[in-house]
Coordinates of C-alpha atoms in Angstrom, one line a residue:
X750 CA -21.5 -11.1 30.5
X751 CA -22.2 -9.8 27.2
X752 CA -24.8 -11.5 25.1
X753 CA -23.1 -12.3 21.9
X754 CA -26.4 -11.9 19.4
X755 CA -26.1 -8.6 20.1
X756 CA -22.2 -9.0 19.5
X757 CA -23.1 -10.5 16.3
X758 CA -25.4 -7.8 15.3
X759 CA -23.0 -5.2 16.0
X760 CA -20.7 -7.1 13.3
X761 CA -23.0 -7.0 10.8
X762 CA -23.6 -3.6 10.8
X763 CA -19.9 -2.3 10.9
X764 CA -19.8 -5.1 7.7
X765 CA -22.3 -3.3 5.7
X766 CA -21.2 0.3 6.7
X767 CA -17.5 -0.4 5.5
X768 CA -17.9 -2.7 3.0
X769 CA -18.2 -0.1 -0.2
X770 CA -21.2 -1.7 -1.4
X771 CA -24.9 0.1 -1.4
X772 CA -27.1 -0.9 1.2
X773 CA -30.6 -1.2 1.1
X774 CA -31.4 1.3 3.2
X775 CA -35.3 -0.2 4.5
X776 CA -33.7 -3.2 5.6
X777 CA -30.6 -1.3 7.3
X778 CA -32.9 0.7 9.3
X779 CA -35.0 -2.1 9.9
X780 CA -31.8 -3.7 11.7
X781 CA -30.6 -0.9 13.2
X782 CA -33.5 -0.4 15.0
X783 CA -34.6 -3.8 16.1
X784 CA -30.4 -4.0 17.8
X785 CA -31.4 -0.5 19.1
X786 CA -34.4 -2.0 21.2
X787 CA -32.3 -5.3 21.8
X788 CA -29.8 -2.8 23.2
X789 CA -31.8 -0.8 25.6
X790 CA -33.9 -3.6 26.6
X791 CA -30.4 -5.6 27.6
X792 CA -28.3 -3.0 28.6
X793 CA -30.9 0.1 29.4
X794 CA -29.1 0.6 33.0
X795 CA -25.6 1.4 30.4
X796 CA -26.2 4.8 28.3
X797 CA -25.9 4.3 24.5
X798 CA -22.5 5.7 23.6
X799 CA -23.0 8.7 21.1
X800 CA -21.0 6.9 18.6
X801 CA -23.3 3.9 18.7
X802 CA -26.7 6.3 18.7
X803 CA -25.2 7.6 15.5
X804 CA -25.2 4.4 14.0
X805 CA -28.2 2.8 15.5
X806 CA -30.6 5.5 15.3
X807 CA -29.3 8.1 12.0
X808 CA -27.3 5.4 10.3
X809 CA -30.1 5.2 7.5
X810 CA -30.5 8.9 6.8
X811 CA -26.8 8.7 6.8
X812 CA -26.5 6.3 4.2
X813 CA -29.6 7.2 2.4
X814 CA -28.4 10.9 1.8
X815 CA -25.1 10.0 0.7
X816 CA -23.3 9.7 -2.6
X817 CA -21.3 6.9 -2.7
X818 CA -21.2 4.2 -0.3
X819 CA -20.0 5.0 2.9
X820 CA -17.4 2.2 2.9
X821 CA -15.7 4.0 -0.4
X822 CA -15.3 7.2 2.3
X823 CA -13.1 5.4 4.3
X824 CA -9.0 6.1 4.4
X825 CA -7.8 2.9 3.8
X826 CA -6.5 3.8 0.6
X827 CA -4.8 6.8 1.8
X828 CA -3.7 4.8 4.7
X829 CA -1.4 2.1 2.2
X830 CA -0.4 4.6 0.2
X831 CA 1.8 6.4 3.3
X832 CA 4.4 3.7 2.6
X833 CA 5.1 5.2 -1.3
X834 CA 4.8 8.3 -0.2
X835 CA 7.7 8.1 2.2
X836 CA 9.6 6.1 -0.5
X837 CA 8.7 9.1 -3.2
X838 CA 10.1 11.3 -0.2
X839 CA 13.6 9.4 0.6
X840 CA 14.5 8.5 -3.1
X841 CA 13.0 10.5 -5.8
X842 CA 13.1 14.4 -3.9
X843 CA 15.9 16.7 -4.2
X844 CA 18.9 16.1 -1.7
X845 CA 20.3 20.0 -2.5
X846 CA 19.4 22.7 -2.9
X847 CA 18.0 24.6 -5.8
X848 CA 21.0 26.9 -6.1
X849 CA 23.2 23.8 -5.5
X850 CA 21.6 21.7 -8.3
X851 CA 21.5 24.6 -11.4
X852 CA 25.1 25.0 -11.0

């Protein structure tokens, strides 16, 4: 099966990536690297998906380099606003046209 410490660790990280807060990048990289090794050392006959080398292995210089935390980069917020957006659309847009409306 799958060893769940290395289940847990995977949690951890996708917390501190999305959770908008800065992360000490030291100890991130730190982590990252010690579930990289846990990773290869459990699993080295599986290659490391490219999404998870990312992660792993750049994450830091990722987060290090960037502006704002890379939870705040997410489209969550776009995401909730689709509902208003279609409401703004049904009720508040014209139902004529322009021609229509200025006569």
């Amino acid at each position: 099966g799958i060893d769940v410490n290395i289940i847990k660790r995977f949690k951890i990280i996708l917390e501190a990536i999305s959770s908008g807060h800065s992360i000490n990048v030291e100890k991130f990289e730190e982590y990252t690297t010690d579930t990289a090794k846990l990773y290869v050392q459990l699993y080295g006959w599986h290659p490391m998906s490219p999404t998870l080398h990312k992660i792993l292995i750049h994450g830091a210089t990722v987060i290090s380099h960037a502006i704002v935390p890379i939870g705040q980069l997410s489209e969550e917020a776009a995401e909730a606003r689709n509902k208003h957006f279609r409401l703004y659309r049904q009720n508040f847009s014209r139902k004529c046209s322009r021609e229509a409306c200025n006569n």
